[in-house]
Short mmCIF file of C-alpha atoms in Angstrom, two decimals:
data_model
loop_
_atom_site.label_atom_id
_atom_site.label_comp_id
_atom_site.label_asym_id
_atom_site.label_seq_id
_atom_site.Cartn_x
_atom_site.Cartn_y
_atom_site.Cartn_z
CA UNK A 1 40.34 -36.65 -49.69
CA UNK A 2 39.94 -39.17 -46.91
CA UNK A 3 38.18 -42.43 -47.43
CA UNK A 4 35.17 -42.42 -45.15
CA UNK A 5 33.90 -45.80 -46.19
CA UNK A 6 35.61 -47.80 -43.44
CA UNK A 7 34.97 -45.31 -40.61
CA UNK A 8 32.50 -46.26 -37.90
CA UNK A 9 31.03 -42.79 -37.32
CA UNK A 10 29.21 -43.75 -34.14
CA UNK A 11 32.48 -44.64 -32.43
CA UNK A 12 34.23 -41.37 -33.26
CA UNK A 13 35.03 -39.00 -30.42
CA UNK A 14 35.76 -35.28 -30.65
CA UNK A 15 39.18 -34.47 -29.16
CA UNK A 16 38.97 -30.89 -27.94
CA UNK A 17 42.19 -28.90 -27.48
CA UNK A 18 43.33 -28.60 -23.87
CA UNK A 19 42.48 -25.22 -22.31
CA UNK A 20 46.12 -24.07 -22.01
CA UNK A 21 45.24 -20.40 -22.20
CA UNK A 22 42.68 -20.65 -19.43
CA UNK A 23 45.11 -22.50 -17.20
CA UNK A 24 47.82 -19.93 -17.88
CA UNK A 25 45.48 -16.99 -17.20
CA UNK A 26 44.26 -18.60 -13.97
CA UNK A 27 47.77 -19.05 -12.67
CA UNK A 28 48.69 -15.48 -13.57
CA UNK A 29 45.63 -14.03 -11.83
CA UNK A 30 46.22 -16.20 -8.78
CA UNK A 31 49.78 -14.90 -8.47
CA UNK A 32 48.65 -11.27 -8.79
CA UNK A 33 45.93 -11.85 -6.19
CA UNK A 34 48.43 -13.46 -3.82
CA UNK A 35 50.72 -10.42 -4.11
CA UNK A 36 47.85 -8.03 -3.32
CA UNK A 37 46.66 -10.04 -0.32
CA UNK A 38 50.24 -10.34 0.93
CA UNK A 39 50.76 -6.59 0.57
CA UNK A 40 47.66 -5.83 2.67
CA UNK A 41 48.66 -8.52 5.17
CA UNK A 42 52.10 -7.11 5.85
CA UNK A 43 50.96 -3.48 5.46
CA UNK A 44 50.43 -1.40 8.56
CA UNK A 45 46.72 -2.08 8.73
CA UNK A 46 45.29 -2.67 12.16
CA UNK A 47 42.45 -4.99 11.13
CA UNK A 48 40.86 -5.03 14.55
CA UNK A 49 39.91 -1.37 14.03
CA UNK A 50 37.85 -2.48 11.06
CA UNK A 51 35.90 -5.03 13.09
CA UNK A 52 35.64 -2.67 16.09
CA UNK A 53 34.07 0.13 14.09
CA UNK A 54 32.02 -1.86 11.53
CA UNK A 55 28.96 -1.94 13.82
CA UNK A 56 29.68 1.05 16.06
CA UNK A 57 26.72 3.42 16.58
CA UNK A 58 28.17 6.49 14.78
CA UNK A 59 29.00 4.38 11.71
CA UNK A 60 25.55 2.74 11.71
CA UNK A 61 24.01 6.21 11.90
CA UNK A 62 25.95 7.09 8.76
CA UNK A 63 24.78 3.89 7.04
CA UNK A 64 21.18 4.81 7.85
CA UNK A 65 21.83 8.30 6.46
CA UNK A 66 23.20 6.86 3.21
CA UNK A 67 20.28 4.47 2.76
CA UNK A 68 17.71 7.16 3.62
CA UNK A 69 19.25 9.63 1.19
CA UNK A 70 19.49 7.03 -1.58
CA UNK A 71 15.84 6.03 -1.21
CA UNK A 72 14.52 9.61 -0.96
CA UNK A 73 16.67 11.04 -3.76
CA UNK A 74 15.81 8.15 -6.09
CA UNK A 75 12.11 8.55 -5.24
CA UNK A 76 12.24 12.21 -6.26
CA UNK A 77 14.42 11.34 -9.25
CA UNK A 78 12.09 8.66 -10.61
CA UNK A 79 8.97 10.74 -9.95
CA UNK A 80 10.43 13.82 -11.66
CA UNK A 81 11.96 11.71 -14.41
CA UNK A 82 8.64 10.04 -15.26
CA UNK A 83 6.77 13.35 -15.30
CA UNK A 84 9.45 15.04 -17.40
CA UNK A 85 9.61 12.11 -19.84
CA UNK A 86 5.85 12.32 -20.38
CA UNK A 87 6.11 16.11 -20.78
CA UNK A 88 8.87 15.59 -23.31
CA UNK A 89 6.58 13.34 -25.38
CA UNK A 90 3.48 15.51 -24.99
CA UNK A 91 1.78 17.21 -27.92
CA UNK A 92 2.01 20.49 -25.99
CA UNK A 93 5.12 22.31 -27.20
CA UNK A 94 5.42 24.45 -24.04
CA UNK A 95 5.64 21.29 -21.90
CA UNK A 96 8.11 19.78 -24.37
CA UNK A 97 10.39 22.81 -24.21
CA UNK A 98 10.24 22.90 -20.41
CA UNK A 99 11.26 19.23 -20.26
CA UNK A 100 14.18 19.77 -22.64
CA UNK A 101 15.34 22.83 -20.65
CA UNK A 102 15.17 20.88 -17.37
CA UNK A 103 17.28 18.02 -18.68
CA UNK A 104 19.75 20.42 -20.26
CA UNK A 105 20.17 22.47 -17.08
CA UNK A 106 20.47 19.73 -14.48
CA UNK A 107 22.51 17.32 -16.59
CA UNK A 108 24.82 20.13 -17.59
CA UNK A 109 26.26 20.94 -14.16
CA UNK A 110 28.10 18.72 -11.66
CA UNK A 111 26.04 17.24 -8.83
CA UNK A 112 28.49 18.65 -6.28
CA UNK A 113 27.97 22.17 -7.66
CA UNK A 114 24.20 21.77 -7.39
CA UNK A 115 24.48 20.53 -3.79
CA UNK A 116 26.56 23.58 -2.86
CA UNK A 117 24.12 25.91 -4.61
CA UNK A 118 21.11 24.51 -2.71
CA UNK A 119 22.97 24.50 0.59
CA UNK A 120 24.05 28.12 0.19
CA UNK A 121 20.70 29.36 -1.08
CA UNK A 122 20.29 31.46 2.06
CA UNK A 123 23.03 33.78 0.79
CA UNK A 124 20.72 35.16 -1.91
CA UNK A 125 17.28 34.33 -0.49
CA UNK A 126 17.46 34.89 3.30
CA UNK A 127 13.77 34.10 3.68
CA UNK A 128 11.35 31.98 1.69
CA UNK A 129 7.76 33.20 1.63
CA UNK A 130 4.73 31.43 0.24
CA UNK A 131 2.55 34.03 -1.52
CA UNK A 132 2.88 36.27 1.54
CA UNK A 133 0.97 33.74 3.64
CA UNK A 134 3.91 32.85 5.84
CA UNK A 135 7.64 33.07 5.53
CA UNK A 136 10.52 31.08 6.95
CA UNK A 137 14.25 31.57 7.25
CA UNK A 138 16.02 29.75 4.43
CA UNK A 139 18.74 28.59 6.82
CA UNK A 140 16.14 26.76 8.91
CA UNK A 141 14.60 25.01 5.92
CA UNK A 142 17.72 24.27 3.93
CA UNK A 143 19.20 21.71 6.29
CA UNK A 144 21.98 19.46 4.98
CA UNK A 145 19.34 16.76 4.44
CA UNK A 146 17.03 18.99 2.41
CA UNK A 147 19.85 20.52 0.38
CA UNK A 148 21.30 17.08 -0.43
CA UNK A 149 17.84 15.70 -1.24
CA UNK A 150 17.02 18.54 -3.63
CA UNK A 151 20.45 18.54 -5.23
CA UNK A 152 20.68 14.79 -5.76
CA UNK A 153 16.98 14.17 -6.48
CA UNK A 154 16.56 16.92 -9.05
CA UNK A 155 19.71 16.10 -10.99
CA UNK A 156 18.76 12.41 -10.88
CA UNK A 157 15.40 13.33 -12.41
CA UNK A 158 17.18 14.71 -15.45
CA UNK A 159 18.96 11.40 -16.08
CA UNK A 160 15.91 9.29 -15.25
CA UNK A 161 13.76 11.30 -17.68
CA UNK A 162 15.89 10.04 -20.55
CA UNK A 163 15.77 6.47 -19.26
CA UNK A 164 11.97 6.57 -18.93
CA UNK A 165 11.63 8.15 -22.36
CA UNK A 166 13.66 5.40 -23.99
CA UNK A 167 11.47 2.85 -22.20
CA UNK A 168 8.28 4.48 -23.50
CA UNK A 169 9.72 4.58 -27.02
CA UNK A 170 10.46 0.85 -26.81
CA UNK A 171 6.73 0.01 -26.53
CA UNK A 172 4.99 -0.71 -29.82
CA UNK A 173 2.79 2.13 -31.13
CA UNK A 174 -0.06 -0.33 -31.56
CA UNK A 175 -0.35 -0.61 -27.78
CA UNK A 176 -1.42 3.03 -27.46
CA UNK A 177 -3.87 2.60 -30.33
CA UNK A 178 -5.34 -0.57 -28.81
CA UNK A 179 -5.71 1.16 -25.45
CA UNK A 180 -7.42 4.13 -27.09
CA UNK A 181 -9.71 1.82 -29.05
CA UNK A 182 -11.15 0.51 -25.77
CA UNK A 183 -11.89 4.06 -24.68
CA UNK A 184 -8.81 4.94 -22.65
CA UNK A 185 -7.57 8.51 -22.57
CA UNK A 186 -3.91 9.06 -23.45
CA UNK A 187 -2.94 9.58 -19.82
CA UNK A 188 -4.70 6.44 -18.62
CA UNK A 189 -3.25 4.40 -21.50
CA UNK A 190 0.20 5.71 -20.60
CA UNK A 191 -0.15 4.78 -16.94
CA UNK A 192 -1.86 1.39 -17.23
CA UNK A 193 -0.66 0.03 -20.59
CA UNK A 194 2.50 1.77 -21.81
CA UNK A 195 4.49 2.40 -18.63
CA UNK A 196 4.11 -1.12 -17.17
CA UNK A 197 5.53 -2.49 -20.42
CA UNK A 198 8.22 0.17 -20.55
CA UNK A 199 9.31 -0.88 -17.04
CA UNK A 200 10.92 -3.99 -18.53
CA UNK A 201 13.33 -1.70 -20.36
CA UNK A 202 13.48 0.98 -17.65
CA UNK A 203 14.30 -1.14 -14.60
CA UNK A 204 17.86 -2.29 -15.45
CA UNK A 205 19.22 1.24 -16.07
CA UNK A 206 17.30 2.61 -13.05
CA UNK A 207 18.89 -0.14 -10.95
CA UNK A 208 22.21 1.00 -12.31
CA UNK A 209 21.42 4.61 -11.41
CA UNK A 210 20.26 3.62 -7.91
CA UNK A 211 23.58 1.92 -7.32
CA UNK A 212 25.27 5.06 -8.64
CA UNK A 213 23.16 7.11 -6.23
CA UNK A 214 24.36 5.05 -3.22
CA UNK A 215 27.84 6.28 -3.98
CA UNK A 216 26.80 9.75 -5.11
CA UNK A 217 25.35 10.39 -1.64
CA UNK A 218 28.96 10.57 -0.44
CA UNK A 219 29.02 14.05 -2.02
CA UNK A 220 26.56 15.13 0.67
CA UNK A 221 29.36 14.76 3.23
CA UNK A 222 30.68 18.05 1.83
CA UNK A 223 27.60 19.89 3.12
CA UNK A 224 27.68 18.18 6.53
CA UNK A 225 25.03 15.55 5.87
CA UNK A 226 25.86 12.56 8.05
CA UNK A 227 26.25 9.59 5.73
CA UNK A 228 28.77 6.75 5.82
CA UNK A 229 31.77 8.62 4.45
CA UNK A 230 31.23 11.55 6.78
CA UNK A 231 30.78 9.34 9.86
CA UNK A 232 33.98 7.38 9.17
CA UNK A 233 35.69 10.73 8.56
CA UNK A 234 34.56 12.00 11.95
CA UNK A 235 36.10 8.90 13.53
CA UNK A 236 39.44 8.97 11.73
CA UNK A 237 39.95 12.67 12.42
CA UNK A 238 39.94 11.61 16.07
CA UNK A 239 41.95 8.36 15.95
CA UNK A 240 43.96 8.71 12.71
CA UNK A 241 43.12 5.15 11.55
CA UNK A 242 42.30 6.50 8.09
CA UNK A 243 42.65 3.39 5.92
CA UNK A 244 40.94 1.10 8.44
CA UNK A 245 37.90 3.35 8.59
CA UNK A 246 37.82 3.86 4.84
CA UNK A 247 37.73 0.06 4.56
CA UNK A 248 34.75 0.09 6.95
CA UNK A 249 32.99 2.56 4.64
CA UNK A 250 33.90 0.45 1.61
CA UNK A 251 32.42 -2.67 3.20
CA UNK A 252 29.16 -0.88 3.94
CA UNK A 253 28.89 0.48 0.39
CA UNK A 254 29.49 -3.04 -0.95
CA UNK A 255 26.81 -4.47 1.34
CA UNK A 256 24.20 -1.89 0.30
CA UNK A 257 24.98 -2.29 -3.40
CA UNK A 258 24.84 -6.10 -3.16
CA UNK A 259 21.43 -6.01 -1.49
CA UNK A 260 20.15 -3.57 -4.14
CA UNK A 261 21.46 -5.77 -6.98
CA UNK A 262 19.56 -8.75 -5.59
CA UNK A 263 16.43 -6.63 -5.22
CA UNK A 264 16.78 -5.46 -8.81
CA UNK A 265 16.73 -8.99 -10.18
CA UNK A 266 13.43 -9.64 -8.37
CA UNK A 267 11.89 -6.44 -9.75
CA UNK A 268 13.05 -7.34 -13.26
CA UNK A 269 11.41 -10.74 -12.91
CA UNK A 270 8.15 -9.08 -11.89
CA UNK A 271 8.01 -6.73 -14.86
CA UNK A 272 8.95 -9.40 -17.40
CA UNK A 273 5.42 -10.78 -17.00
CA UNK A 274 4.16 -11.89 -20.41
CA UNK A 275 7.64 -12.10 -21.93
CA UNK A 276 8.02 -15.83 -21.71
CA UNK A 277 9.33 -17.27 -18.49
CA UNK A 278 8.36 -20.40 -16.65
CA UNK A 279 4.66 -20.92 -15.89
CA UNK A 280 5.42 -21.48 -12.19
CA UNK A 281 6.84 -18.00 -11.67
CA UNK A 282 4.00 -16.58 -13.70
CA UNK A 283 1.37 -18.32 -11.58
CA UNK A 284 2.95 -16.94 -8.47
CA UNK A 285 2.92 -13.44 -9.93
CA UNK A 286 -0.60 -13.34 -11.31
CA UNK A 287 -2.63 -14.62 -8.42
CA UNK A 288 -5.75 -12.69 -9.36
CA UNK A 289 -6.14 -14.12 -12.84
CA UNK A 290 -5.47 -17.60 -11.52
CA UNK A 291 -8.29 -17.08 -9.04
CA UNK A 292 -10.52 -15.91 -11.85
CA UNK A 293 -10.23 -19.28 -13.52
CA UNK A 294 -10.60 -21.04 -10.21
CA UNK A 295 -13.99 -19.48 -9.52
CA UNK A 296 -15.61 -20.79 -12.66
CA UNK B 1 -34.07 4.16 -38.80
CA UNK B 2 -31.02 6.29 -39.57
CA UNK B 3 -27.72 4.56 -40.35
CA UNK B 4 -25.48 3.72 -37.39
CA UNK B 5 -22.41 5.05 -39.21
CA UNK B 6 -22.24 7.94 -41.65
CA UNK B 7 -19.09 9.19 -43.33
CA UNK B 8 -19.85 12.24 -45.46
CA UNK B 9 -17.33 13.79 -47.88
CA UNK B 10 -14.41 12.75 -45.66
CA UNK B 11 -10.98 14.17 -46.51
CA UNK B 12 -7.68 13.14 -44.94
CA UNK B 13 -4.19 14.40 -45.72
CA UNK B 14 -0.80 13.13 -44.59
CA UNK B 15 1.25 16.23 -45.35
CA UNK B 16 0.59 16.89 -49.02
CA UNK B 17 -0.56 13.31 -49.67
CA UNK B 18 -4.32 13.01 -50.02
CA UNK B 19 -5.11 9.75 -48.25
CA UNK B 20 -8.90 10.06 -48.39
CA UNK B 21 -10.59 11.87 -51.24
CA UNK B 22 -14.25 12.78 -50.72
CA UNK B 23 -15.23 9.46 -49.15
CA UNK B 24 -18.89 8.97 -48.32
CA UNK B 25 -20.20 5.76 -46.80
CA UNK B 26 -23.15 4.91 -44.64
CA UNK B 27 -23.69 1.67 -42.77
CA UNK B 28 -27.01 0.50 -41.34
CA UNK B 29 -27.49 -1.38 -38.10
CA UNK B 30 -26.58 -5.04 -38.44
CA UNK B 31 -24.99 -4.54 -41.84
CA UNK B 32 -21.66 -6.16 -42.77
CA UNK B 33 -19.61 -4.01 -45.14
CA UNK B 34 -16.36 -5.33 -46.60
CA UNK B 35 -13.84 -2.87 -48.01
CA UNK B 36 -11.45 -4.20 -50.60
CA UNK B 37 -8.85 -2.58 -52.81
CA UNK B 38 -5.13 -2.44 -53.55
CA UNK B 39 -2.68 -1.53 -50.79
CA UNK B 40 -2.34 2.20 -50.20
CA UNK B 41 -5.88 2.80 -51.39
CA UNK B 42 -6.98 4.37 -48.09
CA UNK B 43 -8.97 1.43 -46.70
CA UNK B 44 -7.14 1.30 -43.39
CA UNK B 45 -7.02 5.10 -43.17
CA UNK B 46 -10.81 5.20 -43.47
CA UNK B 47 -11.16 2.71 -40.59
CA UNK B 48 -8.64 4.64 -38.48
CA UNK B 49 -10.60 7.85 -39.09
CA UNK B 50 -13.86 6.16 -38.08
CA UNK B 51 -12.23 4.87 -34.88
CA UNK B 52 -10.67 8.33 -34.34
CA UNK B 53 -7.10 7.06 -34.26
CA UNK B 54 -6.62 9.67 -37.00
CA UNK B 55 -8.38 13.01 -37.15
CA UNK B 56 -10.08 14.00 -40.38
CA UNK B 57 -9.29 17.16 -42.36
CA UNK B 58 -12.66 17.63 -44.00
CA UNK B 59 -16.17 16.24 -44.12
CA UNK B 60 -17.93 14.56 -41.25
CA UNK B 61 -18.14 11.19 -39.54
CA UNK B 62 -21.08 10.41 -37.29
CA UNK B 63 -21.81 7.31 -35.22
CA UNK B 64 -25.42 6.89 -34.12
CA UNK B 65 -26.12 10.52 -35.18
CA UNK B 66 -23.34 11.87 -32.95
CA UNK B 67 -20.53 13.68 -34.75
CA UNK B 68 -17.16 12.02 -34.11
CA UNK B 69 -14.40 14.24 -32.74
CA UNK B 70 -16.25 17.54 -33.05
CA UNK B 71 -19.12 19.55 -31.65
CA UNK B 72 -21.19 21.45 -34.18
CA UNK B 73 -22.08 24.97 -33.16
CA UNK B 74 -23.47 27.25 -35.84
CA UNK B 75 -21.31 26.74 -38.89
CA UNK B 76 -18.20 25.66 -36.96
CA UNK B 77 -16.93 22.28 -35.84
CA UNK B 78 -15.16 22.58 -32.47
CA UNK B 79 -12.62 19.87 -31.62
CA UNK B 80 -13.50 17.67 -28.67
CA UNK B 81 -10.89 17.09 -25.99
CA UNK B 82 -9.10 13.81 -25.25
CA UNK B 83 -11.60 12.74 -22.58
CA UNK B 84 -14.63 13.34 -24.82
CA UNK B 85 -13.01 11.56 -27.76
CA UNK B 86 -12.08 8.61 -25.52
CA UNK B 87 -15.75 8.37 -24.50
CA UNK B 88 -16.85 8.36 -28.15
CA UNK B 89 -14.30 5.66 -29.02
CA UNK B 90 -16.04 3.23 -26.66
CA UNK B 91 -18.89 2.94 -29.19
CA UNK B 92 -16.53 1.79 -31.95
CA UNK B 93 -14.59 -1.44 -31.50
CA UNK B 94 -11.38 -2.02 -33.44
CA UNK B 95 -9.58 -5.22 -34.35
CA UNK B 96 -6.03 -4.63 -35.56
CA UNK B 97 -3.93 -6.41 -38.14
CA UNK B 98 -1.18 -7.04 -35.55
CA UNK B 99 -3.67 -7.94 -32.74
CA UNK B 100 -2.12 -5.42 -30.30
CA UNK B 101 -3.03 -7.44 -27.24
CA UNK B 102 -1.53 -6.13 -24.01
CA UNK B 103 1.41 -8.52 -23.52
CA UNK B 104 1.65 -7.92 -19.77
CA UNK B 105 -1.96 -9.00 -19.22
CA UNK B 106 -3.50 -12.47 -19.50
CA UNK B 107 -6.22 -13.08 -22.07
CA UNK B 108 -8.90 -12.59 -19.42
CA UNK B 109 -7.27 -9.40 -18.13
CA UNK B 110 -7.06 -8.10 -21.71
CA UNK B 111 -10.84 -8.44 -21.95
CA UNK B 112 -11.51 -6.93 -18.52
CA UNK B 113 -9.23 -3.92 -18.88
CA UNK B 114 -11.76 -1.74 -20.72
CA UNK B 115 -15.00 -2.71 -18.93
CA UNK B 116 -13.43 -2.48 -15.47
CA UNK B 117 -11.07 0.47 -15.80
CA UNK B 118 -12.83 2.59 -18.41
CA UNK B 119 -16.51 1.75 -18.01
CA UNK B 120 -16.15 1.21 -14.24
CA UNK B 121 -18.48 -1.76 -14.24
CA UNK B 122 -18.42 -4.26 -11.34
CA UNK B 123 -15.39 -6.57 -11.53
CA UNK B 124 -17.34 -9.81 -10.97
CA UNK B 125 -19.86 -8.99 -13.69
CA UNK B 126 -17.04 -8.12 -16.12
CA UNK B 127 -15.18 -11.33 -15.29
CA UNK B 128 -18.25 -13.46 -15.91
CA UNK B 129 -18.92 -11.69 -19.18
CA UNK B 130 -15.28 -11.87 -20.28
CA UNK B 131 -15.20 -15.62 -19.67
CA UNK B 132 -18.43 -15.97 -21.63
CA UNK B 133 -16.88 -14.01 -24.53
CA UNK B 134 -13.76 -16.18 -24.45
CA UNK B 135 -16.01 -19.22 -24.61
CA UNK B 136 -17.78 -17.66 -27.59
CA UNK B 137 -14.49 -17.34 -29.50
CA UNK B 138 -13.54 -20.86 -28.43
CA UNK B 139 -10.80 -19.92 -25.94
CA UNK B 140 -12.39 -20.51 -22.54
CA UNK B 141 -9.48 -22.70 -21.45
CA UNK B 142 -6.95 -19.98 -22.42
CA UNK B 143 -8.32 -17.33 -20.01
CA UNK B 144 -5.15 -17.43 -17.95
CA UNK B 145 -2.70 -17.55 -20.86
CA UNK B 146 -0.54 -14.58 -21.77
CA UNK B 147 -0.56 -13.37 -25.41
CA UNK B 148 2.93 -14.75 -26.08
CA UNK B 149 1.66 -18.22 -25.20
CA UNK B 150 -1.08 -18.05 -27.85
CA UNK B 151 -0.90 -18.64 -31.60
CA UNK B 152 -1.62 -15.74 -33.93
CA UNK B 153 -5.13 -17.02 -34.60
CA UNK B 154 -5.85 -17.37 -30.89
CA UNK B 155 -4.48 -13.88 -30.22
CA UNK B 156 -6.73 -12.39 -32.88
CA UNK B 157 -9.76 -14.18 -31.42
CA UNK B 158 -8.88 -12.75 -28.00
CA UNK B 159 -8.57 -9.32 -29.64
CA UNK B 160 -12.05 -9.69 -31.14
CA UNK B 161 -13.41 -10.69 -27.73
CA UNK B 162 -11.64 -7.70 -26.16
CA UNK B 163 -13.38 -5.36 -28.61
CA UNK B 164 -16.75 -7.05 -27.92
CA UNK B 165 -16.30 -6.68 -24.16
CA UNK B 166 -16.88 -2.95 -24.55
CA UNK B 167 -20.35 -3.54 -26.11
CA UNK B 168 -19.51 -1.48 -29.20
CA UNK B 169 -22.25 -0.37 -31.56
CA UNK B 170 -20.02 -1.10 -34.50
CA UNK B 171 -16.94 -3.27 -34.94
CA UNK B 172 -14.11 -2.38 -37.33
CA UNK B 173 -11.63 -4.98 -38.61
CA UNK B 174 -8.35 -3.74 -40.13
CA UNK B 175 -7.04 -6.67 -42.21
CA UNK B 176 -7.62 -9.07 -39.30
CA UNK B 177 -6.10 -12.10 -41.04
CA UNK B 178 -3.20 -10.51 -42.95
CA UNK B 179 -0.61 -11.20 -40.23
CA UNK B 180 -1.67 -14.83 -39.76
CA UNK B 181 -0.17 -18.05 -41.05
CA UNK B 182 -2.50 -19.47 -43.72
CA UNK B 183 -3.69 -22.40 -41.61
CA UNK B 184 -4.84 -20.01 -38.83
CA UNK B 185 -6.95 -17.73 -41.04
CA UNK B 186 -9.99 -20.00 -40.98
CA UNK B 187 -10.55 -19.96 -37.20
CA UNK B 188 -10.60 -16.13 -37.15
CA UNK B 189 -12.90 -15.88 -40.16
CA UNK B 190 -15.36 -18.36 -38.65
CA UNK B 191 -15.55 -16.27 -35.45
CA UNK B 192 -16.21 -13.20 -37.61
CA UNK B 193 -18.86 -15.07 -39.57
CA UNK B 194 -20.60 -16.10 -36.36
CA UNK B 195 -20.51 -12.46 -35.23
CA UNK B 196 -22.01 -11.27 -38.51
CA UNK B 197 -24.83 -13.80 -38.19
CA UNK B 198 -25.54 -12.63 -34.65
CA UNK B 199 -26.40 -9.19 -36.06
CA UNK B 200 -23.22 -7.26 -35.24
CA UNK B 201 -22.59 -4.19 -37.39
CA UNK B 202 -19.20 -4.74 -38.99
CA UNK B 203 -16.88 -2.88 -41.36
CA UNK B 204 -14.13 -5.22 -42.53
CA UNK B 205 -11.03 -4.26 -44.50
CA UNK B 206 -9.81 -7.54 -45.94
CA UNK B 207 -8.16 -9.38 -48.79
CA UNK B 208 -10.24 -12.50 -48.13
CA UNK B 209 -12.47 -12.32 -51.20
CA UNK B 210 -14.24 -15.59 -50.36
CA UNK B 211 -15.19 -14.19 -46.96
CA UNK B 212 -16.58 -11.00 -48.57
CA UNK B 213 -18.61 -13.02 -50.98
CA UNK B 214 -20.09 -15.24 -48.31
CA UNK B 215 -20.62 -12.83 -45.41
CA UNK B 216 -20.79 -9.25 -46.69
CA UNK B 217 -24.09 -7.46 -47.26
CA UNK B 218 -22.20 -4.90 -49.29
CA UNK B 219 -18.73 -4.73 -50.81
CA UNK B 220 -16.92 -1.41 -51.25
CA UNK B 221 -13.96 -1.05 -53.59
CA UNK B 222 -11.44 1.71 -52.83
CA UNK B 223 -8.54 2.96 -54.88
CA UNK B 224 -6.42 6.12 -54.65
CA UNK B 225 -8.18 7.25 -51.48
CA UNK B 226 -11.64 7.20 -53.02
CA UNK B 227 -14.56 4.81 -53.19
CA UNK B 228 -14.68 3.62 -56.80
CA UNK B 229 -17.63 1.25 -56.63
CA UNK B 230 -19.94 -0.40 -54.13
CA UNK B 231 -22.61 -3.05 -54.36
CA UNK B 232 -23.74 -6.53 -53.40
CA UNK B 233 -21.10 -9.28 -53.34
CA UNK B 234 -22.70 -10.69 -56.45
CA UNK B 235 -22.35 -7.41 -58.38
CA UNK B 236 -18.87 -6.69 -57.07
CA UNK B 237 -17.13 -10.08 -56.96
CA UNK B 238 -19.03 -12.59 -59.07
CA UNK B 239 -19.97 -10.22 -61.92
CA UNK B 240 -17.98 -7.01 -61.44
CA UNK B 241 -19.13 -4.23 -63.80
CA UNK B 242 -16.35 -1.72 -63.16
CA UNK B 243 -13.17 -2.72 -65.03
CA UNK B 244 -10.83 -1.63 -62.16
CA UNK B 245 -12.80 -3.81 -59.76
CA UNK B 246 -12.74 -6.66 -62.27
CA UNK B 247 -8.97 -6.34 -62.67
CA UNK B 248 -8.43 -6.32 -58.92
CA UNK B 249 -10.69 -9.32 -58.32
CA UNK B 250 -9.02 -11.37 -61.03
CA UNK B 251 -5.58 -10.44 -59.66
CA UNK B 252 -6.30 -11.57 -56.09
CA UNK B 253 -8.41 -14.65 -56.82
#
């Protein structure tokens, strides 16, 4: 027991232990980093190839291809995923079974396999006909773009369906009841009340999946779709600067992913409306209700 | 004039559990009916059946002489579809125990959601009316606030205004003050009292015996899924005849 009687508590200071471990870890990491940078510095990398090709037209064409495919495939994925999630939660057992079968089928096989199946569809269906109205050659329709879009978009839908479903489940049951009590049908309540709230839970994993999709589009290079990896490949087959051009591709993937991550944080902010953030942001977001008060 | 609400021999099962057992109740226009009883007695289930959040398994519920949830043809009751039921629900307002305001909408937007989106009335007219309703429940200055910025009592008042915005013929309250801190109960009850005085038809499930005594035209006591007794507040609360009612009243007072 210490005698506290004579201690002036207000003058006491807390002496925290020095952060030896942090200092040690920092030094260690710095050394490792220095070794890696040194290795790349002395390695036989011709860095000027990287800067020469970073903005060259064929590479930029590939970048556009990657972005286009990511956007389109995610659009199809989110659309299908939302529809399938709502089917999965429907009272109609036929719709429920169809949704379960879809997720099972397209989550159960590799994306690359699905791409190859779509691309080679002409082998079993040489022509596609629409109810005998008109028919087209499958080879003409199933371009690398279409095959990649179908393959990536449809398998993405299977993953997104589960993400959307978990978002819908996260919304309190009372919300559906309140929406119904003011005369909304189930569909309308789902679209205007439940889904906007579910978005708060859905957006982070969808952002994650979109970033995954940026890199998954590289699979489309296998079926001759011109995206970043394929366009750098075309170049290094000609000039043999393999690592330099792969670094170019890596830089572009990093750039796209970084931009998407920033975009995601803005979208998250938008959908967190009503979940307690600063009034300033909220004012900026809900212009119409602010106007409503202004008019009176 | 026929009663605005008729429940006739209503039965409701949850699996094998009989939640409502031959419940009959009729409510006239402008009448305030309070339903009391121990928990699990079927009070809330009755309200949820009237508002068609639950479907009934027997009997009949009619609002303004229109059968709820079914179409009568010959001797058969044919189920209405989701769109038709949604249309019928507009006539019956519901105030929930847990408020159930839409958290992603401001108070004003909560009120306008139904009139604008469901009833397709002009936005400006709805906005004016919504602001007037918020003023009526004493929250005009909170029009722009989101539910999470409001106290429980304020949220429940917004929820009452949201139900009123649909111009319901009858308003149901499912334990509207049970989720509130004690000091916030009064503000909600006084809004409800004002509504009752304005001639609104109300069915209120509540544990606020003092409110029943002061505001109700009729008090209904439920237990075990059935209506045990009904009568004026004086007969039911001040001088209860039925011994189960008397026991309940003395336990909660």
